[in-house]
Amino acid sequence: MFSQAQMIRIISLLMFFGLLSGLAGCSTWMSGGFKDPDVQLIKVDVIKARLLEQEFRLRFRIDNPNGVSLPVRGLDYNVHINGIQLAEGHSNEWFTVPAHGHHTFEVPVRTNLWRHVRQIVKALEKPDVPIRYSLKGEVKTGMLFGRSVHMARNGEIIPGDFIRE
């Protein structure tokens, strides 16, 4: 029969090997073989546009170029339009992006543009003049040993393309 000391030693070794095998999956992130995922803002839906509060839904797509699945733990983001901060916040949604696959996810956004209404109206007076936008963020990946992937997108939208006559 095993003594208590031998039993503790066996359990400790099993736990050590279990931890070691679990960390082997993280070696891709620690080595140079990990490729950062590509994160894109693919759509912005206006849910409600009231005078004092606006609700949007930002839809993102994340592409995983790696040969292993990629756990995602959340997203921090910051959106500007013509230098005006539209929204900032974070999403704590957890999901896994399959190896060499993609996943789309949505982030609800609430904001109050009342203090910027004069600048926004001025920009909308010329519907053919492009409005600059900027999206910056950080995607948190991994389980035990996480890695943050930074993203930045800049572009322009033409308000006349979205205004119905």
PDB file of C-alpha atoms in Angstrom:
ATOM      1  CA  MET A   1       0.000   0.000   0.000  1.00  0.00           C
ATOM      2  CA  PHE A   2       1.172   3.534  -0.741  1.00  0.00           C
ATOM      3  CA  SER A   3       2.142   5.813   2.054  1.00  0.00           C
ATOM      4  CA  GLN A   4       0.715   9.294   2.249  1.00  0.00           C
ATOM      5  CA  ALA A   5       4.030  10.852   1.114  1.00  0.00           C
ATOM      6  CA  GLN A   6       4.165   8.627  -1.997  1.00  0.00           C
ATOM      7  CA  MET A   7       0.541   9.450  -2.847  1.00  0.00           C
ATOM      8  CA  ILE A   8       1.233  13.205  -2.568  1.00  0.00           C
ATOM      9  CA  ARG A   9       4.319  12.817  -4.768  1.00  0.00           C
ATOM     10  CA  ILE A  10       2.339  10.939  -7.442  1.00  0.00           C
ATOM     11  CA  ILE A  11      -0.481  13.499  -7.404  1.00  0.00           C
ATOM     12  CA  SER A  12       2.056  16.345  -7.601  1.00  0.00           C
ATOM     13  CA  LEU A  13       3.763  14.749 -10.600  1.00  0.00           C
ATOM     14  CA  LEU A  14       0.429  14.212 -12.358  1.00  0.00           C
ATOM     15  CA  MET A  15      -0.532  17.843 -11.769  1.00  0.00           C
ATOM     16  CA  PHE A  16       2.887  19.018 -13.025  1.00  0.00           C
ATOM     17  CA  PHE A  17       2.636  16.972 -16.228  1.00  0.00           C
ATOM     18  CA  GLY A  18      -0.948  18.134 -16.726  1.00  0.00           C
ATOM     19  CA  LEU A  19       0.130  21.761 -16.422  1.00  0.00           C
ATOM     20  CA  LEU A  20       3.120  21.163 -18.702  1.00  0.00           C
ATOM     21  CA  SER A  21       0.956  19.602 -21.403  1.00  0.00           C
ATOM     22  CA  GLY A  22      -1.530  22.474 -21.112  1.00  0.00           C
ATOM     23  CA  LEU A  23       1.241  25.007 -21.605  1.00  0.00           C
ATOM     24  CA  ALA A  24       2.443  23.224 -24.719  1.00  0.00           C
ATOM     25  CA  GLY A  25      -0.588  24.599 -26.539  1.00  0.00           C
ATOM     26  CA  CYS A  26       0.458  28.125 -25.565  1.00  0.00           C
ATOM     27  CA  SER A  27       3.920  27.687 -27.054  1.00  0.00           C
ATOM     28  CA  THR A  28       2.690  29.007 -30.386  1.00  0.00           C
ATOM     29  CA  TRP A  29       1.988  32.361 -28.723  1.00  0.00           C
ATOM     30  CA  MET A  30       5.355  32.459 -26.999  1.00  0.00           C
ATOM     31  CA  SER A  31       7.393  31.487 -30.044  1.00  0.00           C
ATOM     32  CA  GLY A  32       7.773  33.375 -33.288  1.00  0.00           C
ATOM     33  CA  GLY A  33       5.216  31.112 -34.989  1.00  0.00           C
ATOM     34  CA  PHE A  34       2.178  33.088 -33.821  1.00  0.00           C
ATOM     35  CA  LYS A  35       0.643  35.399 -36.414  1.00  0.00           C
ATOM     36  CA  ASP A  36      -1.571  38.224 -35.202  1.00  0.00           C
ATOM     37  CA  PRO A  37      -5.210  37.847 -36.194  1.00  0.00           C
ATOM     38  CA  ASP A  38      -6.744  40.393 -38.562  1.00  0.00           C
ATOM     39  CA  VAL A  39      -9.591  42.366 -36.994  1.00  0.00           C
ATOM     40  CA  GLN A  40     -11.935  44.401 -39.189  1.00  0.00           C
ATOM     41  CA  LEU A  41     -14.948  46.588 -38.521  1.00  0.00           C
ATOM     42  CA  ILE A  42     -17.371  45.293 -41.141  1.00  0.00           C
ATOM     43  CA  LYS A  43     -20.624  47.086 -40.318  1.00  0.00           C
ATOM     44  CA  VAL A  44     -22.156  49.768 -38.135  1.00  0.00           C
ATOM     45  CA  ASP A  45     -25.886  49.505 -37.428  1.00  0.00           C
ATOM     46  CA  VAL A  46     -27.834  52.425 -35.996  1.00  0.00           C
ATOM     47  CA  ILE A  47     -30.261  51.006 -33.439  1.00  0.00           C
ATOM     48  CA  LYS A  48     -31.712  54.225 -32.008  1.00  0.00           C
ATOM     49  CA  ALA A  49     -30.839  57.844 -32.725  1.00  0.00           C
ATOM     50  CA  ARG A  50     -32.440  60.099 -30.158  1.00  0.00           C
ATOM     51  CA  LEU A  51     -31.474  63.631 -29.289  1.00  0.00           C
ATOM     52  CA  LEU A  52     -29.672  62.777 -26.052  1.00  0.00           C
ATOM     53  CA  GLU A  53     -28.658  59.167 -26.674  1.00  0.00           C
ATOM     54  CA  GLN A  54     -27.629  57.121 -29.662  1.00  0.00           C
ATOM     55  CA  GLU A  55     -27.294  53.351 -29.850  1.00  0.00           C
ATOM     56  CA  PHE A  56     -25.138  51.583 -32.402  1.00  0.00           C
ATOM     57  CA  ARG A  57     -24.002  48.038 -32.991  1.00  0.00           C
ATOM     58  CA  LEU A  58     -20.440  47.572 -34.242  1.00  0.00           C
ATOM     59  CA  ARG A  59     -19.931  44.312 -36.117  1.00  0.00           C
ATOM     60  CA  PHE A  60     -16.375  42.951 -36.250  1.00  0.00           C
ATOM     61  CA  ARG A  61     -14.762  40.056 -38.088  1.00  0.00           C
ATOM     62  CA  ILE A  62     -11.635  38.392 -36.744  1.00  0.00           C
ATOM     63  CA  ASP A  63      -9.553  36.127 -39.021  1.00  0.00           C
ATOM     64  CA  ASN A  64      -7.174  33.599 -37.472  1.00  0.00           C
ATOM     65  CA  PRO A  65      -4.187  32.800 -39.733  1.00  0.00           C
ATOM     66  CA  ASN A  66      -2.738  30.283 -37.234  1.00  0.00           C
ATOM     67  CA  GLY A  67      -2.937  26.512 -37.294  1.00  0.00           C
ATOM     68  CA  VAL A  68      -4.454  26.400 -33.785  1.00  0.00           C
ATOM     69  CA  SER A  69      -7.722  27.792 -32.499  1.00  0.00           C
ATOM     70  CA  LEU A  70      -7.560  31.240 -30.943  1.00  0.00           C
ATOM     71  CA  PRO A  71      -9.437  32.012 -27.722  1.00  0.00           C
ATOM     72  CA  VAL A  72     -10.565  35.654 -27.504  1.00  0.00           C
ATOM     73  CA  ARG A  73     -11.308  37.211 -24.115  1.00  0.00           C
ATOM     74  CA  GLY A  74     -12.569  40.633 -25.121  1.00  0.00           C
ATOM     75  CA  LEU A  75     -12.072  43.873 -26.988  1.00  0.00           C
ATOM     76  CA  ASP A  76     -11.283  47.457 -25.967  1.00  0.00           C
ATOM     77  CA  TYR A  77     -12.194  50.063 -28.597  1.00  0.00           C
ATOM     78  CA  ASN A  78     -12.225  53.782 -29.340  1.00  0.00           C
ATOM     79  CA  VAL A  79     -14.118  55.329 -32.308  1.00  0.00           C
ATOM     80  CA  HIS A  80     -13.628  58.895 -33.580  1.00  0.00           C
ATOM     81  CA  ILE A  81     -15.425  60.778 -36.372  1.00  0.00           C
ATOM     82  CA  ASN A  82     -13.693  63.940 -37.655  1.00  0.00           C
ATOM     83  CA  GLY A  83     -11.663  63.999 -34.454  1.00  0.00           C
ATOM     84  CA  ILE A  84     -14.791  63.765 -32.263  1.00  0.00           C
ATOM     85  CA  GLN A  85     -14.886  60.793 -29.941  1.00  0.00           C
ATOM     86  CA  LEU A  86     -18.024  58.861 -30.861  1.00  0.00           C
ATOM     87  CA  ALA A  87     -17.563  55.994 -28.432  1.00  0.00           C
ATOM     88  CA  GLU A  88     -15.135  54.074 -26.299  1.00  0.00           C
ATOM     89  CA  GLY A  89     -15.591  50.987 -24.230  1.00  0.00           C
ATOM     90  CA  HIS A  90     -14.979  47.290 -24.001  1.00  0.00           C
ATOM     91  CA  SER A  91     -16.626  43.979 -24.640  1.00  0.00           C
ATOM     92  CA  ASN A  92     -16.066  40.996 -22.371  1.00  0.00           C
ATOM     93  CA  GLU A  93     -17.510  38.438 -24.780  1.00  0.00           C
ATOM     94  CA  TRP A  94     -15.484  35.209 -24.864  1.00  0.00           C
ATOM     95  CA  PHE A  95     -15.337  33.079 -28.002  1.00  0.00           C
ATOM     96  CA  THR A  96     -12.935  30.899 -29.968  1.00  0.00           C
ATOM     97  CA  VAL A  97     -11.838  31.508 -33.542  1.00  0.00           C
ATOM     98  CA  PRO A  98     -11.116  28.206 -35.318  1.00  0.00           C
ATOM     99  CA  ALA A  99      -7.704  27.510 -36.851  1.00  0.00           C
ATOM    100  CA  HIS A 100      -7.442  29.177 -40.283  1.00  0.00           C
ATOM    101  CA  GLY A 101     -11.022  30.412 -39.796  1.00  0.00           C
ATOM    102  CA  HIS A 102     -12.958  33.504 -38.840  1.00  0.00           C
ATOM    103  CA  HIS A 103     -15.616  34.638 -36.398  1.00  0.00           C
ATOM    104  CA  THR A 104     -17.938  37.648 -36.415  1.00  0.00           C
ATOM    105  CA  PHE A 105     -19.109  39.313 -33.240  1.00  0.00           C
ATOM    106  CA  GLU A 106     -21.118  42.376 -32.306  1.00  0.00           C
ATOM    107  CA  VAL A 107     -20.451  45.087 -29.746  1.00  0.00           C
ATOM    108  CA  PRO A 108     -23.300  47.335 -28.552  1.00  0.00           C
ATOM    109  CA  VAL A 109     -22.377  51.010 -28.219  1.00  0.00           C
ATOM    110  CA  ARG A 110     -24.243  53.843 -26.476  1.00  0.00           C
ATOM    111  CA  THR A 111     -23.154  57.427 -26.806  1.00  0.00           C
ATOM    112  CA  ASN A 112     -24.316  61.000 -26.401  1.00  0.00           C
ATOM    113  CA  LEU A 113     -23.369  63.314 -29.233  1.00  0.00           C
ATOM    114  CA  TRP A 114     -25.367  66.273 -27.886  1.00  0.00           C
ATOM    115  CA  ARG A 115     -22.251  68.225 -26.885  1.00  0.00           C
ATOM    116  CA  HIS A 116     -20.883  67.768 -30.431  1.00  0.00           C
ATOM    117  CA  VAL A 117     -24.119  68.414 -32.323  1.00  0.00           C
ATOM    118  CA  ARG A 118     -22.895  71.718 -33.808  1.00  0.00           C
ATOM    119  CA  GLN A 119     -19.793  70.083 -35.326  1.00  0.00           C
ATOM    120  CA  ILE A 120     -21.787  67.120 -36.614  1.00  0.00           C
ATOM    121  CA  VAL A 121     -24.456  69.301 -38.231  1.00  0.00           C
ATOM    122  CA  LYS A 122     -21.726  71.382 -39.849  1.00  0.00           C
ATOM    123  CA  ALA A 123     -20.143  68.237 -41.289  1.00  0.00           C
ATOM    124  CA  LEU A 124     -23.519  67.010 -42.586  1.00  0.00           C
ATOM    125  CA  GLU A 125     -24.269  70.326 -44.338  1.00  0.00           C
ATOM    126  CA  LYS A 126     -21.918  69.240 -47.105  1.00  0.00           C
ATOM    127  CA  PRO A 127     -23.058  65.674 -47.896  1.00  0.00           C
ATOM    128  CA  ASP A 128     -20.459  65.237 -50.658  1.00  0.00           C
ATOM    129  CA  VAL A 129     -17.484  66.061 -48.410  1.00  0.00           C
ATOM    130  CA  PRO A 130     -15.964  62.940 -46.802  1.00  0.00           C
ATOM    131  CA  ILE A 131     -15.988  62.533 -43.028  1.00  0.00           C
ATOM    132  CA  ARG A 132     -12.892  60.914 -41.516  1.00  0.00           C
ATOM    133  CA  TYR A 133     -13.250  58.069 -39.053  1.00  0.00           C
ATOM    134  CA  SER A 134     -10.757  56.307 -36.844  1.00  0.00           C
ATOM    135  CA  LEU A 135     -11.118  53.014 -35.002  1.00  0.00           C
ATOM    136  CA  LYS A 136      -8.481  51.907 -32.526  1.00  0.00           C
ATOM    137  CA  GLY A 137      -8.669  48.868 -30.345  1.00  0.00           C
ATOM    138  CA  GLU A 138      -7.040  45.988 -28.599  1.00  0.00           C
ATOM    139  CA  VAL A 139      -8.186  42.376 -28.834  1.00  0.00           C
ATOM    140  CA  LYS A 140      -7.282  40.247 -25.821  1.00  0.00           C
ATOM    141  CA  THR A 141      -6.410  36.679 -26.800  1.00  0.00           C
ATOM    142  CA  GLY A 142      -5.228  33.546 -25.057  1.00  0.00           C
ATOM    143  CA  MET A 143      -6.204  31.824 -21.846  1.00  0.00           C
ATOM    144  CA  LEU A 144      -3.424  31.662 -19.253  1.00  0.00           C
ATOM    145  CA  PHE A 145      -0.794  33.635 -21.106  1.00  0.00           C
ATOM    146  CA  GLY A 146      -2.772  36.193 -23.028  1.00  0.00           C
ATOM    147  CA  ARG A 147      -1.561  38.392 -25.797  1.00  0.00           C
ATOM    148  CA  SER A 148      -3.060  41.709 -26.849  1.00  0.00           C
ATOM    149  CA  VAL A 149      -3.425  42.397 -30.559  1.00  0.00           C
ATOM    150  CA  HIS A 150      -3.629  46.075 -31.470  1.00  0.00           C
ATOM    151  CA  MET A 151      -5.760  47.238 -34.351  1.00  0.00           C
ATOM    152  CA  ALA A 152      -6.186  50.597 -36.059  1.00  0.00           C
ATOM    153  CA  ARG A 153      -8.382  51.494 -38.999  1.00  0.00           C
ATOM    154  CA  ASN A 154      -8.768  54.900 -40.599  1.00  0.00           C
ATOM    155  CA  GLY A 155     -10.986  55.838 -43.470  1.00  0.00           C
ATOM    156  CA  GLU A 156     -13.630  58.134 -44.835  1.00  0.00           C
ATOM    157  CA  ILE A 157     -17.351  57.957 -45.358  1.00  0.00           C
ATOM    158  CA  ILE A 158     -19.439  60.223 -47.586  1.00  0.00           C
ATOM    159  CA  PRO A 159     -22.590  61.281 -45.705  1.00  0.00           C
ATOM    160  CA  GLY A 160     -24.595  61.677 -48.917  1.00  0.00           C
ATOM    161  CA  ASP A 161     -24.325  57.930 -49.510  1.00  0.00           C
ATOM    162  CA  PHE A 162     -26.298  57.300 -46.307  1.00  0.00           C
ATOM    163  CA  ILE A 163     -28.833  60.140 -46.388  1.00  0.00           C
ATOM    164  CA  ARG A 164     -32.128  59.260 -48.056  1.00  0.00           C
ATOM    165  CA  GLU A 165     -33.710  61.950 -50.173  1.00  0.00           C
TER     166      GLU A 165
END
